[in-house]
Amino acid sequence: MSKHLFAKSRLLLPHSAIRWTSTLNSEPRSGIPNQGQSKMPKCEHTPKAYAGPSYERILETRRTHLTPNLLAHFKKPLVIHAGHMQWLFDHEGRRYLDMFGGIVTVSVGHCHPKVNEALSEQSSKLWHTTNIYMHPKIHEYAERLVAKFPGNLKSVCFVNSGSEANDMAMLLARMHTGNQDILSFRNAYHGMSPYTMGLTAHSTWRFPLPGVNNGLIHVMNPDPYQGIWGGSACRDSPVQTKRECQCQDYCQAGDAYYTQLEETFKFSLPRGKVAAMFAESIQGVGGTVQFPKGYLKRAAALVKSNGGLFVADEVQTGFGRTGEHFWGFESHDYLPDIVTMAKGIGNGFPLAAVVTTPEIAASLGEALHFNTYGGSPLASAVGLAVLDVIEEDGLQRNSLDVGTYFLKGLAELQQRFEIIGDVRGKGLMIGVELVSDHVKRTPLSSPHVLDIWETCKDLGVLFGRGGLHGNVLRIKPPMCINKADAKFAIDVLAEAITLSLTKKH
């Protein structure tokens, strides 16, 4: 951290504001202040006491029997044994406000009673047949799901994960167009299967395998904060970057990034021969990066004019999370040819889907294709219940209201701490980028970020992390959170930054 930023930030430090409380047997963690005004919001739910293997036994089993790619968060990893709506409980009875939702997966709340009831009811009737036999739930669910889409996006293929969904979209695009090359953004994340690993453009998520990039091209990421071009009015968000610009009627940064995309078509692709372009509506793993307004609409038109399909990856942004619309692509004012979805679709149950037009879907009829578990009776029952809860509990509207409140509160926090370089997002898809130099936008070093992140956990709030440097706090909670939860999370972050800045790093 630069000495200038450290000194200036200390001038802005608030008094300690957090008090750790819990409905269970929690006590303040060692070294964490408990004076102040802000208390953890109440939770009426008390889970049964933990009765599983010891913490030491779990660590040993993990070390000796689970593959090393399963990396646990935090210096002392948590053992989570129960969840209720926006709350998680560890094996010692401590309660945590979940601001990451199982990596943007718990949409309507942990163990939501209506979803639990639907799963229990279906499990007492029929678990599995595969789709060689017809069962009613997949048909009920297909009708309900495609009714959420505009245009002729009326055919759905059910799978089990986001990687599988994007795999299927790649196959469909290549089969339907007869073309091979597929574009995605640098900083994108679209999965980790051998097929989708090439779409994902993070060195940290790449294995050195031959053929991974076969027919795949990564284009410049149109990032208004960390990118070459950006300004103070680029994003469709209540909060903008602090970068200056002279834009009035249109976004100049968006123009510059679009020109770079045109260059890719001019120099790196066979003329008129592209299969597809993939885009997250807001980049998730990449650190909640939003694109300049109007960019994706123009990109989709360019792809289609060159014989390709445009694929909207809604794995993280779908199902009302961004608030204003049910699907993130709707905020960009374009109609994709294929939409992929997972995570929040099942509230934690393994369920994913690919929705496209009947004409594009017809390509799957050219050979046998089968997914053993896709659209199972259990998965379909859960998917239906999730749609019901989003509608009945008003969770899309809640995402908009609470998310906007959250973003504005974080923007106020940014005024107090220069270590917060950027606040961005829409609805409950939020990112907070930590920097060591707010002018150069230099990412905050890992030890500093980890210190803040760990302290937030100790104070009772679980944030995620993302971005290539891991310096972006990812805030994607269950969509049932309220403003009191958001305020508590903001207060905890302020306290964690305060404590971190007063230490000698």
PDB file of N, CA and C in Angstrom, residues 1-14 414-420 435-436 438 497-498 500-502:
ATOM      1  N   MET A   1       0.845  -1.181   0.000  1.00  0.00           N
ATOM      2  CA  MET A   1       0.000   0.000   0.000  1.00  0.00           C
ATOM      3  C   MET A   1       0.886   1.238   0.000  1.00  0.00           C
ATOM      4  N   SER A   2       0.561   2.246  -0.826  1.00  0.00           N
ATOM      5  CA  SER A   2       1.376   3.441  -0.858  1.00  0.00           C
ATOM      6  C   SER A   2       1.284   4.181   0.468  1.00  0.00           C
ATOM      7  N   LYS A   3       2.404   4.830   0.885  1.00  0.00           N
ATOM      8  CA  LYS A   3       2.410   5.561   2.142  1.00  0.00           C
ATOM      9  C   LYS A   3       1.400   6.686   2.118  1.00  0.00           C
ATOM     10  N   HIS A   4       1.228   7.342   0.932  1.00  0.00           N
ATOM     11  CA  HIS A   4       0.290   8.451   0.814  1.00  0.00           C
ATOM     12  C   HIS A   4      -1.131   7.971   1.087  1.00  0.00           C
ATOM     13  N   LEU A   5      -1.512   6.866   0.468  1.00  0.00           N
ATOM     14  CA  LEU A   5      -2.872   6.353   0.645  1.00  0.00           C
ATOM     15  C   LEU A   5      -3.097   5.903   2.073  1.00  0.00           C
ATOM     16  N   PHE A   6      -2.088   5.247   2.650  1.00  0.00           N
ATOM     17  CA  PHE A   6      -2.239   4.779   4.032  1.00  0.00           C
ATOM     18  C   PHE A   6      -2.452   5.949   4.972  1.00  0.00           C
ATOM     19  N   ALA A   7      -1.652   6.999   4.788  1.00  0.00           N
ATOM     20  CA  ALA A   7      -1.764   8.160   5.673  1.00  0.00           C
ATOM     21  C   ALA A   7      -3.096   8.855   5.505  1.00  0.00           C
ATOM     22  N   LYS A   8      -3.532   9.028   4.246  1.00  0.00           N
ATOM     23  CA  LYS A   8      -4.791   9.735   4.004  1.00  0.00           C
ATOM     24  C   LYS A   8      -5.972   8.934   4.506  1.00  0.00           C
ATOM     25  N   SER A   9      -5.927   7.625   4.326  1.00  0.00           N
ATOM     26  CA  SER A   9      -7.026   6.772   4.779  1.00  0.00           C
ATOM     27  C   SER A   9      -7.183   6.836   6.283  1.00  0.00           C
ATOM     28  N   ARG A  10      -6.080   6.932   7.019  1.00  0.00           N
ATOM     29  CA  ARG A  10      -6.165   6.960   8.477  1.00  0.00           C
ATOM     30  C   ARG A  10      -6.895   8.207   8.965  1.00  0.00           C
ATOM     31  N   LEU A  11      -6.812   9.276   8.169  1.00  0.00           N
ATOM     32  CA  LEU A  11      -7.524  10.491   8.555  1.00  0.00           C
ATOM     33  C   LEU A  11      -9.029  10.307   8.470  1.00  0.00           C
ATOM     34  N   LEU A  12      -9.462   9.303   7.715  1.00  0.00           N
ATOM     35  CA  LEU A  12     -10.882   9.100   7.477  1.00  0.00           C
ATOM     36  C   LEU A  12     -11.471   7.984   8.326  1.00  0.00           C
ATOM     37  N   LEU A  13     -10.688   7.423   9.245  1.00  0.00           N
ATOM     38  CA  LEU A  13     -11.144   6.259   9.979  1.00  0.00           C
ATOM     39  C   LEU A  13     -12.286   6.613  10.923  1.00  0.00           C
ATOM     40  N   PRO A  14     -13.397   5.825  10.896  1.00  0.00           N
ATOM     41  CA  PRO A  14     -14.476   6.047  11.842  1.00  0.00           C
ATOM     42  C   PRO A  14     -14.171   5.341  13.151  1.00  0.00           C
ATOM     43  N   GLN A 414     -16.996   4.419   0.109  1.00  0.00           N
ATOM     44  CA  GLN A 414     -15.872   4.735  -0.772  1.00  0.00           C
ATOM     45  C   GLN A 414     -15.359   6.155  -0.529  1.00  0.00           C
ATOM     46  N   GLN A 415     -16.250   7.064  -0.168  1.00  0.00           N
ATOM     47  CA  GLN A 415     -15.833   8.438   0.110  1.00  0.00           C
ATOM     48  C   GLN A 415     -14.981   8.530   1.375  1.00  0.00           C
ATOM     49  N   ARG A 416     -15.141   7.557   2.268  1.00  0.00           N
ATOM     50  CA  ARG A 416     -14.392   7.545   3.519  1.00  0.00           C
ATOM     51  C   ARG A 416     -13.049   6.842   3.399  1.00  0.00           C
ATOM     52  N   PHE A 417     -12.959   5.910   2.472  1.00  0.00           N
ATOM     53  CA  PHE A 417     -11.742   5.098   2.373  1.00  0.00           C
ATOM     54  C   PHE A 417     -11.239   5.089   0.928  1.00  0.00           C
ATOM     55  N   GLU A 418     -10.073   5.670   0.709  1.00  0.00           N
ATOM     56  CA  GLU A 418      -9.518   5.641  -0.647  1.00  0.00           C
ATOM     57  C   GLU A 418      -9.058   4.248  -1.055  1.00  0.00           C
ATOM     58  N   ILE A 419      -8.974   3.356  -0.099  1.00  0.00           N
ATOM     59  CA  ILE A 419      -8.619   1.969  -0.406  1.00  0.00           C
ATOM     60  C   ILE A 419      -9.706   1.315  -1.260  1.00  0.00           C
ATOM     61  N   ILE A 420     -10.935   1.861  -1.222  1.00  0.00           N
ATOM     62  CA  ILE A 420     -12.026   1.387  -2.088  1.00  0.00           C
ATOM     63  C   ILE A 420     -11.935   2.144  -3.402  1.00  0.00           C
ATOM     64  N   VAL A 435      -7.920  -1.082  -3.778  1.00  0.00           N
ATOM     65  CA  VAL A 435      -6.722  -0.640  -4.477  1.00  0.00           C
ATOM     66  C   VAL A 435      -5.723  -0.033  -3.488  1.00  0.00           C
ATOM     67  N   SER A 436      -4.470   0.024  -3.914  1.00  0.00           N
ATOM     68  CA  SER A 436      -3.441   0.691  -3.115  1.00  0.00           C
ATOM     69  C   SER A 436      -3.186   2.112  -3.609  1.00  0.00           C
ATOM     70  N   HIS A 438      -5.565   4.937  -5.731  1.00  0.00           N
ATOM     71  CA  HIS A 438      -6.851   5.136  -6.395  1.00  0.00           C
ATOM     72  C   HIS A 438      -6.723   5.878  -7.717  1.00  0.00           C
ATOM     73  N   ILE A 497     -11.867  -2.605   7.380  1.00  0.00           N
ATOM     74  CA  ILE A 497     -10.887  -1.719   6.745  1.00  0.00           C
ATOM     75  C   ILE A 497     -10.189  -0.872   7.799  1.00  0.00           C
ATOM     76  N   THR A 498     -10.944  -0.359   8.757  1.00  0.00           N
ATOM     77  CA  THR A 498     -10.379   0.426   9.844  1.00  0.00           C
ATOM     78  C   THR A 498      -9.306  -0.354  10.588  1.00  0.00           C
ATOM     79  N   SER A 500      -7.651  -2.966   9.571  1.00  0.00           N
ATOM     80  CA  SER A 500      -6.526  -3.288   8.702  1.00  0.00           C
ATOM     81  C   SER A 500      -5.593  -2.107   8.530  1.00  0.00           C
ATOM     82  N   LEU A 501      -6.153  -0.915   8.356  1.00  0.00           N
ATOM     83  CA  LEU A 501      -5.333   0.262   8.119  1.00  0.00           C
ATOM     84  C   LEU A 501      -4.558   0.710   9.356  1.00  0.00           C
ATOM     85  N   THR A 502      -5.029   0.307  10.538  1.00  0.00           N
ATOM     86  CA  THR A 502      -4.320   0.697  11.761  1.00  0.00           C
ATOM     87  C   THR A 502      -3.196  -0.260  12.127  1.00  0.00           C
TER      88      THR A 502
END
